[in-house]
CSV table of C-alpha atoms in Angstrom, one decimal:
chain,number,residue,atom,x,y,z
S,565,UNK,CA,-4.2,19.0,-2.9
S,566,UNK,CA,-3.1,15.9,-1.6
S,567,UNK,CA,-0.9,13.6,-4.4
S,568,UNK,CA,-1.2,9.7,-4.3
S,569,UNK,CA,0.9,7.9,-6.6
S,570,UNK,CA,1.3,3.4,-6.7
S,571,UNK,CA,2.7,1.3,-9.5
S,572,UNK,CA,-1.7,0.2,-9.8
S,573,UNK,CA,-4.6,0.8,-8.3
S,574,UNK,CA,-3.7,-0.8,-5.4
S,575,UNK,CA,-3.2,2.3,-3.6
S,576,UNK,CA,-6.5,3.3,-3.8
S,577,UNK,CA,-6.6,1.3,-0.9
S,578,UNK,CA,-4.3,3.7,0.9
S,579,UNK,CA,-6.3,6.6,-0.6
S,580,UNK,CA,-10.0,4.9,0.2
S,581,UNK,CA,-8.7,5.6,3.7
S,582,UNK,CA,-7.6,8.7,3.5
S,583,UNK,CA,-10.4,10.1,2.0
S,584,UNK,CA,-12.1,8.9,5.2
S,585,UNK,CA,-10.2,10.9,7.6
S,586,UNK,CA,-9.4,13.6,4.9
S,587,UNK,CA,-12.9,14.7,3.0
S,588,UNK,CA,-12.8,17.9,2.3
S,589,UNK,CA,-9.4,18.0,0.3
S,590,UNK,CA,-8.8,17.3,-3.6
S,591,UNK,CA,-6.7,14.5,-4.6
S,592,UNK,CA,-4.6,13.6,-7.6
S,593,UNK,CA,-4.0,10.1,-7.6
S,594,UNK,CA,-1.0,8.5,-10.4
S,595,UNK,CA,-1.2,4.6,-11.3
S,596,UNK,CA,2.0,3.5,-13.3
S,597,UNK,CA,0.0,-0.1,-14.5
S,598,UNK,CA,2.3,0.9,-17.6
S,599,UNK,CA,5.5,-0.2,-16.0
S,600,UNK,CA,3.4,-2.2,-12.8
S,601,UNK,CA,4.5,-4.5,-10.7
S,602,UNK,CA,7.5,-2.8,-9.2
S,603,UNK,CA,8.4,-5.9,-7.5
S,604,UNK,CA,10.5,-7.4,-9.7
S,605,UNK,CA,12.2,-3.6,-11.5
S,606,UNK,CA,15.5,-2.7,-10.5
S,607,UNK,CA,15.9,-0.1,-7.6
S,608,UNK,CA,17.5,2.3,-10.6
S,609,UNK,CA,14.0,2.3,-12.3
S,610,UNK,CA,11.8,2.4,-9.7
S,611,UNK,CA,13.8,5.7,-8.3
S,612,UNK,CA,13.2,6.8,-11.9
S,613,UNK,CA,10.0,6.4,-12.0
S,614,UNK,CA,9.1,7.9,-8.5
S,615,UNK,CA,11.1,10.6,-9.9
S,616,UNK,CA,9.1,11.4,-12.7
S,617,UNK,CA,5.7,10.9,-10.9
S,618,UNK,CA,6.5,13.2,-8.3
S,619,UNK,CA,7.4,16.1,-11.0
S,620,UNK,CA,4.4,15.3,-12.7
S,621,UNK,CA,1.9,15.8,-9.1
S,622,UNK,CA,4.0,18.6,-8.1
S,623,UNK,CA,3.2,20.5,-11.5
S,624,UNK,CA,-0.7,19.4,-11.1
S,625,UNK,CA,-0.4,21.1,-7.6
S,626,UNK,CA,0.2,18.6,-4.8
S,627,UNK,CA,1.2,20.2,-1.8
S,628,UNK,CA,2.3,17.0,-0.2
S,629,UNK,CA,2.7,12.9,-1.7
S,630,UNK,CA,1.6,9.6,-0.3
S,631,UNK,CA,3.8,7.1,-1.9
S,632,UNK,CA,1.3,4.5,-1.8
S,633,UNK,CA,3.3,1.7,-2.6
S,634,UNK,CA,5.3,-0.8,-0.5
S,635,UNK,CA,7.9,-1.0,-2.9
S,636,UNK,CA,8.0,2.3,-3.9
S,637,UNK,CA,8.2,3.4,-0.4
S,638,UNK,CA,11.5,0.9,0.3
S,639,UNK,CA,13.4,1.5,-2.7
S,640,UNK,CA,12.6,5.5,-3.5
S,641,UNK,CA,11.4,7.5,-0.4
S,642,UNK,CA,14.6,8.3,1.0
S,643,UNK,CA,16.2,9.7,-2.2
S,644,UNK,CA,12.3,11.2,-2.8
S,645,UNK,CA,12.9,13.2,0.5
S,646,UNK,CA,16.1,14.3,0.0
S,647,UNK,CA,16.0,15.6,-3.6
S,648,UNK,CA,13.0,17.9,-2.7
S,649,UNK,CA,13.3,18.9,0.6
S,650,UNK,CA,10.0,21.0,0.6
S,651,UNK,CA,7.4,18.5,0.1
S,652,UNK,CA,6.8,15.7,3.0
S,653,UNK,CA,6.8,12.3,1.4
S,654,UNK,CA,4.1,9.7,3.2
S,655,UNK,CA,5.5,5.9,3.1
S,656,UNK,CA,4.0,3.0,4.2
S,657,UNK,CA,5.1,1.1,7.0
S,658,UNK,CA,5.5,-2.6,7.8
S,659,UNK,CA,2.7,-3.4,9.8
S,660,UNK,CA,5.0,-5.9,12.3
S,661,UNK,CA,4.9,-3.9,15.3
S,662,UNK,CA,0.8,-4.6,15.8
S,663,UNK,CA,0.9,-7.9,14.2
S,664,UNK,CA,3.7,-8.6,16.9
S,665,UNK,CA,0.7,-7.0,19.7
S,666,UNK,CA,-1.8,-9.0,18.6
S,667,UNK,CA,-0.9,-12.9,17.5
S,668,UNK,CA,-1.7,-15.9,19.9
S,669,UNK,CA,0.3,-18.5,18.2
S,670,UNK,CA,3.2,-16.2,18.5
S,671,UNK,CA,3.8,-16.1,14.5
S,672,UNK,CA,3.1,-13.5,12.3
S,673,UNK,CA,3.1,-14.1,8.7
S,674,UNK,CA,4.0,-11.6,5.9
S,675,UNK,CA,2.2,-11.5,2.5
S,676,UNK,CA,5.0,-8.7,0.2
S,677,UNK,CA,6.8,-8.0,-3.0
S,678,UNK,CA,10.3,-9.3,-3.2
S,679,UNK,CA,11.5,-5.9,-2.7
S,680,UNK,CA,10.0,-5.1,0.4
S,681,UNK,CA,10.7,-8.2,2.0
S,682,UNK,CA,14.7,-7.3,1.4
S,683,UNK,CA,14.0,-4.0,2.1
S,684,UNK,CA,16.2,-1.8,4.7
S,685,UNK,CA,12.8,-0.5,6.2
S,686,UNK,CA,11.4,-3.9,6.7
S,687,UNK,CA,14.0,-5.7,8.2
S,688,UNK,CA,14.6,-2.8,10.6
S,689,UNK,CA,10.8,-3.6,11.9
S,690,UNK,CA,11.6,-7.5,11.9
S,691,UNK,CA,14.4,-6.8,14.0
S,692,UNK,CA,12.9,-3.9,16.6
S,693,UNK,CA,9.6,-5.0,16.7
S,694,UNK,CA,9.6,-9.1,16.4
S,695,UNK,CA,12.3,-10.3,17.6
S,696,UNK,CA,10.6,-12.4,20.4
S,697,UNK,CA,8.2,-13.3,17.3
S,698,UNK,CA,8.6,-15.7,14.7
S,699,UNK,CA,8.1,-14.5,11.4
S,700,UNK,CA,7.0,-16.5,8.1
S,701,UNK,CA,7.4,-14.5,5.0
S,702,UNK,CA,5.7,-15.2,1.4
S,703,UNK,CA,5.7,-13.4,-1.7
S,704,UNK,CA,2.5,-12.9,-2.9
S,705,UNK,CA,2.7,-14.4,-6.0
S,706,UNK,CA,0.3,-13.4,-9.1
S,707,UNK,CA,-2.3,-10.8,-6.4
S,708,UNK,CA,-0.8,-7.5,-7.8
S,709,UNK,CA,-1.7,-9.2,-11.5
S,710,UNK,CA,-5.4,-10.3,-10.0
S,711,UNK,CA,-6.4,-6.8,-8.8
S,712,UNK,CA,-4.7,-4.9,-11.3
S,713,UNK,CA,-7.3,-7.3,-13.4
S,714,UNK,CA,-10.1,-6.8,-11.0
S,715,UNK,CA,-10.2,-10.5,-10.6
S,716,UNK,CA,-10.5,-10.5,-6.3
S,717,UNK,CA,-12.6,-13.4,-5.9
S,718,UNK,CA,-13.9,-16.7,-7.1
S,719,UNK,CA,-12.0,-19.8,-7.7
S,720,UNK,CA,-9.0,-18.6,-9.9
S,721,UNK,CA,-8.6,-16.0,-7.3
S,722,UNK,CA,-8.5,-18.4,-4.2
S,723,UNK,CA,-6.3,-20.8,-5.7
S,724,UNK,CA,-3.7,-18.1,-6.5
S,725,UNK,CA,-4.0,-16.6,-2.8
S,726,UNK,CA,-3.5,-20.5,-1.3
S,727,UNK,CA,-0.4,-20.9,-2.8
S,728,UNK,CA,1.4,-17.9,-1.3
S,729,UNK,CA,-1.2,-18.0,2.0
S,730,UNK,CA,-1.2,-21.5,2.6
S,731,UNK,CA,2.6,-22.0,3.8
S,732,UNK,CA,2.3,-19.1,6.3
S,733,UNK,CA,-0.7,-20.9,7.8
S,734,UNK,CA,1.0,-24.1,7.6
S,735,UNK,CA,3.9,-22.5,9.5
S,736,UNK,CA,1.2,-21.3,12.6
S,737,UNK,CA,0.6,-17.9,11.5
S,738,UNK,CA,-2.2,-16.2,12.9
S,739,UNK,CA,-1.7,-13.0,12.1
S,740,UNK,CA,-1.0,-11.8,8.3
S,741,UNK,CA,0.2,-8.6,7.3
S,742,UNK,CA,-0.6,-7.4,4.0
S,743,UNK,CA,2.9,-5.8,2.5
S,744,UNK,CA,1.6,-4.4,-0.4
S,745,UNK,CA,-0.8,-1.9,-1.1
S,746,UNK,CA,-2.7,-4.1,-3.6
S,747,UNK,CA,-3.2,-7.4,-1.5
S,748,UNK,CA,-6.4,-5.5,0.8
S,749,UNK,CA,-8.4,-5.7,-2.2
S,750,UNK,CA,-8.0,-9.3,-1.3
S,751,UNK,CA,-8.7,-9.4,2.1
S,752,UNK,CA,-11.7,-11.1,1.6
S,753,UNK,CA,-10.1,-13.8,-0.1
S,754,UNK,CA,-7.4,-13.9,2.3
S,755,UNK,CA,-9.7,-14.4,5.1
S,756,UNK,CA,-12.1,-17.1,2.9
S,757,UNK,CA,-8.7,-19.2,2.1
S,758,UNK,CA,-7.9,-19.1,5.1
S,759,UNK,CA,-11.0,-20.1,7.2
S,760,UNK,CA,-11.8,-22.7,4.7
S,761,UNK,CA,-8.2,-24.5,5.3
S,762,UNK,CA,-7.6,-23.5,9.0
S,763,UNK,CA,-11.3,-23.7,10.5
S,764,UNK,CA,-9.9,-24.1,14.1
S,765,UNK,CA,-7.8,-20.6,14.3
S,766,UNK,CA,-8.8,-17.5,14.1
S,767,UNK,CA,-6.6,-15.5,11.7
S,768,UNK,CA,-6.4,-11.9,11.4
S,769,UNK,CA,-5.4,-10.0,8.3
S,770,UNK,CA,-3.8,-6.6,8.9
S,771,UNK,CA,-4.1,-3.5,6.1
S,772,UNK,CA,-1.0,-1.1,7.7
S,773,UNK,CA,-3.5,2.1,5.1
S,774,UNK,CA,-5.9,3.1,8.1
S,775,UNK,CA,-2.3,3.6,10.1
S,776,UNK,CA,-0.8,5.9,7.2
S,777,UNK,CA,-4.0,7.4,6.4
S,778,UNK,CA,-4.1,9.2,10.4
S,779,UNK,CA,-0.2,9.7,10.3
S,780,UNK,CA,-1.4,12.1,7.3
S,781,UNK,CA,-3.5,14.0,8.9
S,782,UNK,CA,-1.3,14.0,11.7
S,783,UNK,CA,1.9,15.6,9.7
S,784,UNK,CA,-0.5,18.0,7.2
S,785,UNK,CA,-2.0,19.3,10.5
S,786,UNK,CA,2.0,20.1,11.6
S,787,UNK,CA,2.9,21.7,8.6
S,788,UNK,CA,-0.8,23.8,8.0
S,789,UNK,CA,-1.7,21.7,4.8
S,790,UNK,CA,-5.2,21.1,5.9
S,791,UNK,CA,-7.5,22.7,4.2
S,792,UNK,CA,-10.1,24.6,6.8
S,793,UNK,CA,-12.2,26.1,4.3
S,794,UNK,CA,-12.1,24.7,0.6
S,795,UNK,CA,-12.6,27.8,-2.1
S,796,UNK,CA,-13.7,25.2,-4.1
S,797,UNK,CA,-15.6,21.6,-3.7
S,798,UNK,CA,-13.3,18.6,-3.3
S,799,UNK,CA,-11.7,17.1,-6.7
S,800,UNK,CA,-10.1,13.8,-7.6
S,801,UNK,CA,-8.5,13.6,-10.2
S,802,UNK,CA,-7.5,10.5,-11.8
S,803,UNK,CA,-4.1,9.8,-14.1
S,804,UNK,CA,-2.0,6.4,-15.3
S,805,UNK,CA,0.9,5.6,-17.5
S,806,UNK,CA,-1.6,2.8,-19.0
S,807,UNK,CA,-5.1,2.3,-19.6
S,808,UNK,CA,-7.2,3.4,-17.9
S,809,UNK,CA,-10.2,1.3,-17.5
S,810,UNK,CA,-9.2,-0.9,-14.5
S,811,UNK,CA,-8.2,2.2,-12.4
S,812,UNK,CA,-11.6,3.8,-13.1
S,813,UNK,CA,-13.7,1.2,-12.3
S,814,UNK,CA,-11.7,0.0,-8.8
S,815,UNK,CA,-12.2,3.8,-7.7
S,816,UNK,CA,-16.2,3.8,-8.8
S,817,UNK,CA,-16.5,0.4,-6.4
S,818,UNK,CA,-14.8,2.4,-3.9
């Protein structure tokens, strides 16, 4: 069983991939909307709380963890890793390395929480993959609260994505990178905003979950996780710290 744990729902974006390359095994994915966003939470309580989560998967029978979570992934994989050395720990990666392939303009621009954005991990990309590329950097301010709504489009929604979108268009970005696990849910949105403002570029929005979802496969395939022949038909199984509804009812659209 694979575990999948986020601060919302928005790594059911990570797992929507997943489950793409992955079918035929069972899932157990944790949303903490209790204590969500993690973007503005002390590094001491996000640790905590990745912690806790990871006992609680572990005892359901998770035989390896996606931490589907930007922040999550900055602040808590390394301690994650090294305080249970038998279970591989899936992080997400800053996505600057293909963003840095692919721009025209020659500026990439970078749509995260404040944590990731001051994040070890993340600068370590800036530095190794972009540093011939200039980089324009924006927190996304109010998305995690609009998915973890299920509000991803109309007019409250667009206005919300310009404010954090527009300056990173102004600035000649052509190329965004989504550095949070909750923003693909508003690629759409992204990509409206932006061809509605900016009708002479082409802009391309980058979701870093396909990339982790075959990196998965990759690593369970290493350590003989897959499961060949299922005893039993593939499960998901849902949990959150919160209500429930909203986590529900993004996985049923999925």
């Amino acid at each position: 069983m694979i575990g999948i744990f986020d601060s919302g729902v928005g790594g059911l974006s990570v797992f929507r991939e997943v489950r793409k390359v992955l079918p035929e095994e069972s899932y157990i994915y944790y949303s903490d909307n209790a204590n969500c966003p993690y973007g503005g939470k002390s590094k001491e309580f996000i640790i905590d709380r990745a912690r806790k989560i990871t006992e609680l998967l572990l005892e359901k029978g998770a035989r390896i963890i996606v931490v589907a979570c930007n922040t999550a992934t900055a602040v808590a994989i390394k301690t994650l890793r090294e305080e249970y050395p038998a279970i591989r720990f899936i992080g997400m990666e800053p996505a600057i390395k293909p963003a840095a392939q692919m721009t025209q303009t020659g500026v990439i621009g970078v749509l995260a929480t404040a944590g990731t954005l001051s994040s070890e991990k993340y600068l370590n990309h800036k530095g190794k993959y972009a540093a011939e590329t200039t980089i324009a950097e924006h927190i996304g301010e109010g998305f995690v609260e609009l998915v973890e709504s299920g509000n991803t489009a109309g007019h409250d929604a667009e206005r919300t994505v310009a404010a954090s979108l527009l300056p990173l268009l102004e600035a000649g970005a052509d190329t965004i990178v989504l550095g949070c696990t909750h923003y693909p849910f508003l690629s759409e949105t992204i990509s409206k905003v932006a061809k509605e403002r900016f009708p002479e570029r082409k802009v391309t929005v980058i979701d870093p979950a396909p990339a982790v979802a075959k990196h998965l496969k990759e690593v369970m395939k290493e350590e003989a996780l897959l499961e060949a022949t299922p005893k039993e038909a593939p499960s998901v199984t849902l949990l959150s710290s919160g209500d429930s509804t909203i986590l529900e009812q993004t996985f049923q659209r999925l």
